Amino acid sequence: MRLSRYLLPVSKESPADAQIVSHKLMLRAGLVRQTAAGIYAWLPLGLRVLRKIERIVREEQDRAGAVELLMPTLQSAELWRESGRYDAYGPEMLRIRDRHEREMLYGPTNEEMVTALFRDAARSYRDLPRILYHIQWKFRDEVRPRFGVMRGREFLMKDAYSFDLDEAGARHSYNRMFVAYLNTFARMGLRAIPMQADTGPIGGDLSHEFIVLAPTGESDVFYHSNWERPAALSAVDFEDVGGLQAIVSSYTADYAATDEKRDPAREAEAGAALRQSRGVEVGHIFYFGTKYSAAMKLSVQARDGSDVVPHMGSYGIGVSRLVGAIIEASHDEAGIIWPDAVAPYRVGLITLRADDPGCVALAEDLYARLTAAGIETLYDDRDERGGAKFATMDLIGLPWQIVIGPKGVARGVVEVKRRATGEKQELSPEEALARVSGR
Amino acid sequence: MRLSRYLLPVSKESPADAQIVSHKLMLRAGLVRQTAAGIYAWLPLGLRVLRKIERIVREEQDRAGAVELLMPTLQSAELWRESGRYDAYGPEMLRIRDRHEREMLYGPTNEEMVTALFRDAARSYRDLPRILYHIQWKFRDEVRPRFGVMRGREFLMKDAYSFDLDEAGARHSYNRMFVAYLNTFARMGLRAIPMQADTGPIGGDLSHEFIVLAPTGESDVFYHSNWERPAALSAVDFEDVGGLQAIVSSYTADYAATDEKRDPAREAEAGAALRQSRGVEVGHIFYFGTKYSAAMKLSVQARDGSDVVPHMGSYGIGVSRLVGAIIEASHDEAGIIWPDAVAPYRVGLITLRADDPGCVALAEDLYARLTAAGIETLYDDRDERGGAKFATMDLIGLPWQIVIGPKGVARGVVEVKRRATGEKQELSPEEALARVSGR
């Protein structure tokens, strides 16, 4: 993409209303704009990050055996009356009346709707187990929306729901999601630790929060240094019940707790291995048994002909929130440092002199070759000062920068910079291509 | 995907509340379920079609030079007061009050919001021209939602907005979208004809509707037989102002009109070349000058230092509506016939006997090879009667079926059926793979 044809309103100044670093950087780097309190438009660069995150989440859900569907944003109040939550849910639920005065709401979550859909579709034990998920905008009418997309009102969430014939099956579904989450966050370059959590108003008796470690995170977390192991588990067999349980048991054996859940005895036991950091919650998984299936009269025929009420769980990932969480975990003074897997473009290509034919010719040639090689490139072809272009590239945090200046052109070299380390190398255009392609 | 792990609630009976064929087939084939009046959940198979259509729309928008962003579903009333449309828009606008009694609405369209975003981002002539688009859920509170996703209340729309320094530039942007639309619909296997349209409440003085020909469509259309030419124009240079205008002029030279816009003189002129059909509107493009930019005080600095108010246009495609439109245009007695480009899976693989080890072994082997070759396959591995499996495959309309039965296995052959023609061939597994891969 040529910057001369893009929409990237960057700014040097830190916006006055932004308190945390991810919010500041998302505004400064032109990723989002607030359009109403706690509601954001995703500008082109921000949308690309959001889509990369969404894709990773989707791939790992699919790999774990979940099936994607898409439920609408608006729901009928009737549905929520079936579970009893319509009256129980507080003012965070945005209630709406349509032109016929029918009571509607903007879905904050989808337990009721997915239970109704499954009730309509499933007849017998052959239709279970299933994990259904969707990635859809939700709305929670926060009284004080803040921290940008980290605590917005309209937000993108992946929510999955499992249906099993019994508790043992539900535990396996829970484990599928547990391990899928470890992989999901690891692929984004994040260290995310599952921590025992209260189940809150959603109900149930087994629950973990996934917390990303970020020095500027919202809450204190405490964990054993064993958590500093690599978390990617790509060779998992999700059908292997025992194997999956062993992974989950191994990962939950080590101490990790939020501030509210600290355990002095286990911290003493950890001793010098105890670590403290700050964190951002990016996922939350629950097993809640037959809470919704019983209330909403979902049952299927068991193998022996009897009726059985499925056991359920739900599994959320804050997709839009992750954009902020990743920035909290990965930035410096100059701006964002995107992990490769979620970077909006892999390479930023800069011409130092838009009026120098040699610079422009080499830049155009490299841009064409990068594009042909399938390397996503943002090409700053504008007639701007070099200093402003450097600052913009550092701010928006693409993993690689290639800088083309008249002096280098004369010597047949370009400068390649790795954003994360600041390391710079002078390379021939061919070497630069190979370097940034990572092949 | 194995059908034994999928969610595909098909039904033999035609639902009583569905009046048109696409609505009936979408319910019967388990593509969608209504969750409230005019609001649908997209089940796994339907979602795949929706995403394929969305991807084609996106690729053709990108090719034409449009830049993608994503605006939120909810908007503030304030924004619509700036254009004067908050009070002017009728009861189709879903008006909402949040917990602080702020007036909000569920966006039926985004002229105001995109104008505000561009006003915030653009400073000078260098920032123009631009075409910005998004693909987002919209809501229009139809008094009588009907025809399934064809006239639903919550629907997925691609809406693009162009910003140009003058009318000539705006005309070029209009032409970009005009040609992009020809390509978009052609890629979906549709014959879509642009027809002069009234601009309606959105305003402006240049507008075309794109109408897909479908024997069961909602309205009568009349056109010259020249429209029966191939419409794909993949080698277009979208930067070539004159070339693009020539394409548009050529395409609009031939007569085509909806029932309300018929021209007896031109129909007489067409004579024997006049065709009549029925059609479904799937796109609508408008040029409306400075209507919104002037009302909302969007201006940029011109090259000479003066202020200039950009000329705008807007360009919609009904993404979710297209799922229905394609079915209207492509079905038979037995069910849907998906064009290859939008089919949820390319191949349906059937084992006739789930209790025959030879059938199962060959089916599993072929499934693995199809998947490894990147050919999207829905594998009916369930223990069901052959007749029910055939009926389901015809109903859901995948382009190719591969049937594996005991007699064929004994002779080393499988049956390959092309859904659109019904043509069947006995082929070796290797030949079958080559046949369905289309390579």
mmCIF file with all atom_site columns, N, CA and C in Angstrom, chain A residues 312-357:
data_model
loop_
_atom_site.group_PDB
_atom_site.id
_atom_site.type_symbol
_atom_site.label_atom_id
_atom_site.label_alt_id
_atom_site.label_comp_id
_atom_site.label_asym_id
_atom_site.label_entity_id
_atom_site.label_seq_id
_atom_site.pdbx_PDB_ins_code
_atom_site.Cartn_x
_atom_site.Cartn_y
_atom_site.Cartn_z
_atom_site.occupancy
_atom_site.B_iso_or_equiv
_atom_site.pdbx_formal_charge
_atom_site.auth_seq_id
_atom_site.auth_comp_id
_atom_site.auth_asym_id
_atom_site.auth_atom_id
_atom_site.pdbx_PDB_model_num
ATOM 1   N N  . MET A 1 312 ? -22.720 -27.500 29.567 1.00 0.00 ? 312 MET A N  1
ATOM 2   C CA . MET A 1 312 ? -22.194 -26.432 28.712 1.00 0.00 ? 312 MET A CA 1
ATOM 3   C C  . MET A 1 312 ? -21.041 -25.678 29.364 1.00 0.00 ? 312 MET A C  1
ATOM 4   N N  . GLY A 1 313 ? -20.290 -25.012 28.511 1.00 0.00 ? 313 GLY A N  1
ATOM 5   C CA . GLY A 1 313 ? -19.266 -24.077 28.963 1.00 0.00 ? 313 GLY A CA 1
ATOM 6   C C  . GLY A 1 313 ? -19.236 -22.923 27.995 1.00 0.00 ? 313 GLY A C  1
ATOM 7   N N  . SER A 1 314 ? -18.631 -21.810 28.401 1.00 0.00 ? 314 SER A N  1
ATOM 8   C CA . SER A 1 314 ? -18.451 -20.717 27.441 1.00 0.00 ? 314 SER A CA 1
ATOM 9   C C  . SER A 1 314 ? -17.034 -20.186 27.560 1.00 0.00 ? 314 SER A C  1
ATOM 10  N N  . TYR A 1 315 ? -16.544 -19.613 26.456 1.00 0.00 ? 315 TYR A N  1
ATOM 11  C CA . TYR A 1 315 ? -15.113 -19.353 26.294 1.00 0.00 ? 315 TYR A CA 1
ATOM 12  C C  . TYR A 1 315 ? -14.917 -18.066 25.500 1.00 0.00 ? 315 TYR A C  1
ATOM 13  N N  . GLY A 1 316 ? -14.488 -17.020 26.163 1.00 0.00 ? 316 GLY A N  1
ATOM 14  C CA . GLY A 1 316 ? -14.387 -15.723 25.489 1.00 0.00 ? 316 GLY A CA 1
ATOM 15  C C  . GLY A 1 316 ? -12.954 -15.262 25.263 1.00 0.00 ? 316 GLY A C  1
ATOM 16  N N  . ILE A 1 317 ? -12.759 -14.573 24.148 1.00 0.00 ? 317 ILE A N  1
ATOM 17  C CA . ILE A 1 317 ? -11.500 -13.851 23.918 1.00 0.00 ? 317 ILE A CA 1
ATOM 18  C C  . ILE A 1 317 ? -11.863 -12.445 23.476 1.00 0.00 ? 317 ILE A C  1
ATOM 19  N N  . GLY A 1 318 ? -11.240 -11.464 24.091 1.00 0.00 ? 318 GLY A N  1
ATOM 20  C CA . GLY A 1 318 ? -11.486 -10.068 23.728 1.00 0.00 ? 318 GLY A CA 1
ATOM 21  C C  . GLY A 1 318 ? -10.636 -9.696  22.521 1.00 0.00 ? 318 GLY A C  1
ATOM 22  N N  . VAL A 1 319 ? -11.214 -9.837  21.326 1.00 0.00 ? 319 VAL A N  1
ATOM 23  C CA . VAL A 1 319 ? -10.435 -9.642  20.103 1.00 0.00 ? 319 VAL A CA 1
ATOM 24  C C  . VAL A 1 319 ? -9.991  -8.181  19.952 1.00 0.00 ? 319 VAL A C  1
ATOM 25  N N  . SER A 1 320 ? -10.917 -7.244  20.098 1.00 0.00 ? 320 SER A N  1
ATOM 26  C CA . SER A 1 320 ? -10.513 -5.831  19.964 1.00 0.00 ? 320 SER A CA 1
ATOM 27  C C  . SER A 1 320 ? -9.649  -5.407  21.146 1.00 0.00 ? 320 SER A C  1
ATOM 28  N N  . ARG A 1 321 ? -9.943  -5.926  22.320 1.00 0.00 ? 321 ARG A N  1
ATOM 29  C CA . ARG A 1 321 ? -9.135  -5.626  23.502 1.00 0.00 ? 321 ARG A CA 1
ATOM 30  C C  . ARG A 1 321 ? -7.684  -6.070  23.300 1.00 0.00 ? 321 ARG A C  1
ATOM 31  N N  . LEU A 1 322 ? -7.501  -7.177  22.594 1.00 0.00 ? 322 LEU A N  1
ATOM 32  C CA . LEU A 1 322 ? -6.146  -7.698  22.374 1.00 0.00 ? 322 LEU A CA 1
ATOM 33  C C  . LEU A 1 322 ? -5.255  -6.690  21.643 1.00 0.00 ? 322 LEU A C  1
ATOM 34  N N  . VAL A 1 323 ? -5.844  -5.887  20.777 1.00 0.00 ? 323 VAL A N  1
ATOM 35  C CA . VAL A 1 323 ? -5.030  -4.883  20.085 1.00 0.00 ? 323 VAL A CA 1
ATOM 36  C C  . VAL A 1 323 ? -4.360  -3.975  21.123 1.00 0.00 ? 323 VAL A C  1
ATOM 37  N N  . GLY A 1 324 ? -5.138  -3.539  22.100 1.00 0.00 ? 324 GLY A N  1
ATOM 38  C CA . GLY A 1 324 ? -4.573  -2.722  23.171 1.00 0.00 ? 324 GLY A CA 1
ATOM 39  C C  . GLY A 1 324 ? -3.605  -3.506  24.046 1.00 0.00 ? 324 GLY A C  1
ATOM 40  N N  . ALA A 1 325 ? -3.965  -4.749  24.363 1.00 0.00 ? 325 ALA A N  1
ATOM 41  C CA . ALA A 1 325 ? -3.130  -5.561  25.252 1.00 0.00 ? 325 ALA A CA 1
ATOM 42  C C  . ALA A 1 325 ? -1.760  -5.814  24.624 1.00 0.00 ? 325 ALA A C  1
ATOM 43  N N  . ILE A 1 326 ? -1.747  -6.068  23.317 1.00 0.00 ? 326 ILE A N  1
ATOM 44  C CA . ILE A 1 326 ? -0.467  -6.317  22.647 1.00 0.00 ? 326 ILE A CA 1
ATOM 45  C C  . ILE A 1 326 ? 0.402   -5.059  22.694 1.00 0.00 ? 326 ILE A C  1
ATOM 46  N N  . ILE A 1 327 ? -0.204  -3.906  22.512 1.00 0.00 ? 327 ILE A N  1
ATOM 47  C CA . ILE A 1 327 ? 0.575   -2.661  22.593 1.00 0.00 ? 327 ILE A CA 1
ATOM 48  C C  . ILE A 1 327 ? 1.099   -2.444  24.017 1.00 0.00 ? 327 ILE A C  1
ATOM 49  N N  . GLU A 1 328 ? 0.265   -2.734  25.014 1.00 0.00 ? 328 GLU A N  1
ATOM 50  C CA . GLU A 1 328 ? 0.733   -2.604  26.399 1.00 0.00 ? 328 GLU A CA 1
ATOM 51  C C  . GLU A 1 328 ? 1.974   -3.484  26.623 1.00 0.00 ? 328 GLU A C  1
ATOM 52  N N  . ALA A 1 329 ? 1.960   -4.669  26.004 1.00 0.00 ? 329 ALA A N  1
ATOM 53  C CA . ALA A 1 329 ? 3.057   -5.618  26.208 1.00 0.00 ? 329 ALA A CA 1
ATOM 54  C C  . ALA A 1 329 ? 4.249   -5.339  25.303 1.00 0.00 ? 329 ALA A C  1
ATOM 55  N N  . SER A 1 330 ? 4.067   -4.512  24.272 1.00 0.00 ? 330 SER A N  1
ATOM 56  C CA . SER A 1 330 ? 5.128   -4.375  23.283 1.00 0.00 ? 330 SER A CA 1
ATOM 57  C C  . SER A 1 330 ? 5.177   -2.969  22.675 1.00 0.00 ? 330 SER A C  1
ATOM 58  N N  . HIS A 1 331 ? 5.911   -2.094  23.347 1.00 0.00 ? 331 HIS A N  1
ATOM 59  C CA . HIS A 1 331 ? 6.066   -0.725  22.859 1.00 0.00 ? 331 HIS A CA 1
ATOM 60  C C  . HIS A 1 331 ? 7.343   -0.138  23.464 1.00 0.00 ? 331 HIS A C  1
ATOM 61  N N  . ASP A 1 332 ? 7.771   0.993   22.939 1.00 0.00 ? 332 ASP A N  1
ATOM 62  C CA . ASP A 1 332 ? 8.857   1.735   23.577 1.00 0.00 ? 332 ASP A CA 1
ATOM 63  C C  . ASP A 1 332 ? 8.559   3.226   23.469 1.00 0.00 ? 332 ASP A C  1
ATOM 64  N N  . GLU A 1 333 ? 9.548   4.036   23.760 1.00 0.00 ? 333 GLU A N  1
ATOM 65  C CA . GLU A 1 333 ? 9.345   5.487   23.753 1.00 0.00 ? 333 GLU A CA 1
ATOM 66  C C  . GLU A 1 333 ? 8.860   6.000   22.401 1.00 0.00 ? 333 GLU A C  1
ATOM 67  N N  . ALA A 1 334 ? 9.353   5.350   21.346 1.00 0.00 ? 334 ALA A N  1
ATOM 68  C CA . ALA A 1 334 ? 9.072   5.862   19.997 1.00 0.00 ? 334 ALA A CA 1
ATOM 69  C C  . ALA A 1 334 ? 7.726   5.402   19.458 1.00 0.00 ? 334 ALA A C  1
ATOM 70  N N  . GLY A 1 335 ? 7.164   4.358   20.066 1.00 0.00 ? 335 GLY A N  1
ATOM 71  C CA . GLY A 1 335 ? 5.866   3.904   19.568 1.00 0.00 ? 335 GLY A CA 1
ATOM 72  C C  . GLY A 1 335 ? 5.630   2.420   19.760 1.00 0.00 ? 335 GLY A C  1
ATOM 73  N N  . ILE A 1 336 ? 4.788   1.890   18.899 1.00 0.00 ? 336 ILE A N  1
ATOM 74  C CA . ILE A 1 336 ? 4.376   0.486   18.973 1.00 0.00 ? 336 ILE A CA 1
ATOM 75  C C  . ILE A 1 336 ? 5.475   -0.406  18.391 1.00 0.00 ? 336 ILE A C  1
ATOM 76  N N  . ILE A 1 337 ? 5.591   -1.634  18.914 1.00 0.00 ? 337 ILE A N  1
ATOM 77  C CA . ILE A 1 337 ? 6.466   -2.650  18.322 1.00 0.00 ? 337 ILE A CA 1
ATOM 78  C C  . ILE A 1 337 ? 5.593   -3.875  18.073 1.00 0.00 ? 337 ILE A C  1
ATOM 79  N N  . TRP A 1 338 ? 5.047   -3.993  16.874 1.00 0.00 ? 338 TRP A N  1
ATOM 80  C CA . TRP A 1 338 ? 4.135   -5.113  16.607 1.00 0.00 ? 338 TRP A CA 1
ATOM 81  C C  . TRP A 1 338 ? 4.899   -6.430  16.536 1.00 0.00 ? 338 TRP A C  1
ATOM 82  N N  . PRO A 1 339 ? 4.419   -7.466  17.225 1.00 0.00 ? 339 PRO A N  1
ATOM 83  C CA . PRO A 1 339 ? 4.932   -8.814  16.951 1.00 0.00 ? 339 PRO A CA 1
ATOM 84  C C  . PRO A 1 339 ? 4.638   -9.144  15.481 1.00 0.00 ? 339 PRO A C  1
ATOM 85  N N  . ASP A 1 340 ? 5.527   -9.890  14.851 1.00 0.00 ? 340 ASP A N  1
ATOM 86  C CA . ASP A 1 340 ? 5.375   -10.165 13.416 1.00 0.00 ? 340 ASP A CA 1
ATOM 87  C C  . ASP A 1 340 ? 3.976   -10.668 13.052 1.00 0.00 ? 340 ASP A C  1
ATOM 88  N N  . ALA A 1 341 ? 3.420   -11.559 13.886 1.00 0.00 ? 341 ALA A N  1
ATOM 89  C CA . ALA A 1 341 ? 2.185   -12.253 13.506 1.00 0.00 ? 341 ALA A CA 1
ATOM 90  C C  . ALA A 1 341 ? 0.971   -11.335 13.446 1.00 0.00 ? 341 ALA A C  1
ATOM 91  N N  . VAL A 1 342 ? 1.016   -10.196 14.091 1.00 0.00 ? 342 VAL A N  1
ATOM 92  C CA . VAL A 1 342 ? -0.159  -9.321  14.094 1.00 0.00 ? 342 VAL A CA 1
ATOM 93  C C  . VAL A 1 342 ? 0.135   -7.954  13.483 1.00 0.00 ? 342 VAL A C  1
ATOM 94  N N  . ALA A 1 343 ? 1.351   -7.757  12.975 1.00 0.00 ? 343 ALA A N  1
ATOM 95  C CA . ALA A 1 343 ? 1.715   -6.457  12.391 1.00 0.00 ? 343 ALA A CA 1
ATOM 96  C C  . ALA A 1 343 ? 0.806   -6.148  11.204 1.00 0.00 ? 343 ALA A C  1
ATOM 97  N N  . PRO A 1 344 ? 0.371   -4.897  11.091 1.00 0.00 ? 344 PRO A N  1
ATOM 98  C CA . PRO A 1 344 ? -0.544  -4.547  9.997  1.00 0.00 ? 344 PRO A CA 1
ATOM 99  C C  . PRO A 1 344 ? 0.134   -4.696  8.635  1.00 0.00 ? 344 PRO A C  1
ATOM 100 N N  . TYR A 1 345 ? 1.412   -4.356  8.562  1.00 0.00 ? 345 TYR A N  1
ATOM 101 C CA . TYR A 1 345 ? 2.262   -4.653  7.405  1.00 0.00 ? 345 TYR A CA 1
ATOM 102 C C  . TYR A 1 345 ? 3.570   -5.182  7.963  1.00 0.00 ? 345 TYR A C  1
ATOM 103 N N  . ARG A 1 346 ? 4.250   -5.982  7.171  1.00 0.00 ? 346 ARG A N  1
ATOM 104 C CA . ARG A 1 346 ? 5.511   -6.550  7.650  1.00 0.00 ? 346 ARG A CA 1
ATOM 105 C C  . ARG A 1 346 ? 6.655   -5.550  7.473  1.00 0.00 ? 346 ARG A C  1
ATOM 106 N N  . VAL A 1 347 ? 6.572   -4.781  6.385  1.00 0.00 ? 347 VAL A N  1
ATOM 107 C CA . VAL A 1 347 ? 7.673   -3.890  6.026  1.00 0.00 ? 347 VAL A CA 1
ATOM 108 C C  . VAL A 1 347 ? 7.162   -2.476  5.799  1.00 0.00 ? 347 VAL A C  1
ATOM 109 N N  . GLY A 1 348 ? 7.924   -1.509  6.314  1.00 0.00 ? 348 GLY A N  1
ATOM 110 C CA . GLY A 1 348 ? 7.712   -0.115  5.959  1.00 0.00 ? 348 GLY A CA 1
ATOM 111 C C  . GLY A 1 348 ? 8.847   0.312   5.031  1.00 0.00 ? 348 GLY A C  1
ATOM 112 N N  . LEU A 1 349 ? 8.496   0.776   3.840  1.00 0.00 ? 349 LEU A N  1
ATOM 113 C CA . LEU A 1 349 ? 9.496   1.152   2.848  1.00 0.00 ? 349 LEU A CA 1
ATOM 114 C C  . LEU A 1 349 ? 9.487   2.680   2.736  1.00 0.00 ? 349 LEU A C  1
ATOM 115 N N  . ILE A 1 350 ? 10.669  3.278   2.915  1.00 0.00 ? 350 ILE A N  1
ATOM 116 C CA . ILE A 1 350 ? 10.762  4.741   2.946  1.00 0.00 ? 350 ILE A CA 1
ATOM 117 C C  . ILE A 1 350 ? 11.698  5.229   1.848  1.00 0.00 ? 350 ILE A C  1
ATOM 118 N N  . THR A 1 351 ? 11.237  6.193   1.055  1.00 0.00 ? 351 THR A N  1
ATOM 119 C CA . THR A 1 351 ? 12.172  6.947   0.217  1.00 0.00 ? 351 THR A CA 1
ATOM 120 C C  . THR A 1 351 ? 12.521  8.220   0.961  1.00 0.00 ? 351 THR A C  1
ATOM 121 N N  . LEU A 1 352 ? 13.828  8.455   1.128  1.00 0.00 ? 352 LEU A N  1
ATOM 122 C CA . LEU A 1 352 ? 14.233  9.678   1.827  1.00 0.00 ? 352 LEU A CA 1
ATOM 123 C C  . LEU A 1 352 ? 14.013  10.908  0.961  1.00 0.00 ? 352 LEU A C  1
ATOM 124 N N  . ARG A 1 353 ? 14.117  10.762  -0.340 1.00 0.00 ? 353 ARG A N  1
ATOM 125 C CA . ARG A 1 353 ? 13.979  11.922  -1.226 1.00 0.00 ? 353 ARG A CA 1
ATOM 126 C C  . ARG A 1 353 ? 13.023  11.592  -2.358 1.00 0.00 ? 353 ARG A C  1
ATOM 127 N N  . ALA A 1 354 ? 11.792  12.124  -2.239 1.00 0.00 ? 354 ALA A N  1
ATOM 128 C CA . ALA A 1 354 ? 10.791  11.854  -3.269 1.00 0.00 ? 354 ALA A CA 1
ATOM 129 C C  . ALA A 1 354 ? 11.132  12.608  -4.553 1.00 0.00 ? 354 ALA A C  1
ATOM 130 N N  . ASP A 1 355 ? 12.127  13.537  -4.496 1.00 0.00 ? 355 ASP A N  1
ATOM 131 C CA . ASP A 1 355 ? 12.499  14.302  -5.697 1.00 0.00 ? 355 ASP A CA 1
ATOM 132 C C  . ASP A 1 355 ? 13.785  13.767  -6.332 1.00 0.00 ? 355 ASP A C  1
ATOM 133 N N  . ASP A 1 356 ? 14.281  12.657  -5.816 1.00 0.00 ? 356 ASP A N  1
ATOM 134 C CA . ASP A 1 356 ? 15.511  12.084  -6.370 1.00 0.00 ? 356 ASP A CA 1
ATOM 135 C C  . ASP A 1 356 ? 15.147  10.870  -7.233 1.00 0.00 ? 356 ASP A C  1
ATOM 136 N N  . PRO A 1 357 ? 15.351  10.983  -8.565 1.00 0.00 ? 357 PRO A N  1
ATOM 137 C CA . PRO A 1 357 ? 14.901  9.902   -9.453 1.00 0.00 ? 357 PRO A CA 1
ATOM 138 C C  . PRO A 1 357 ? 15.518  8.545   -9.104 1.00 0.00 ? 357 PRO A C  1
#
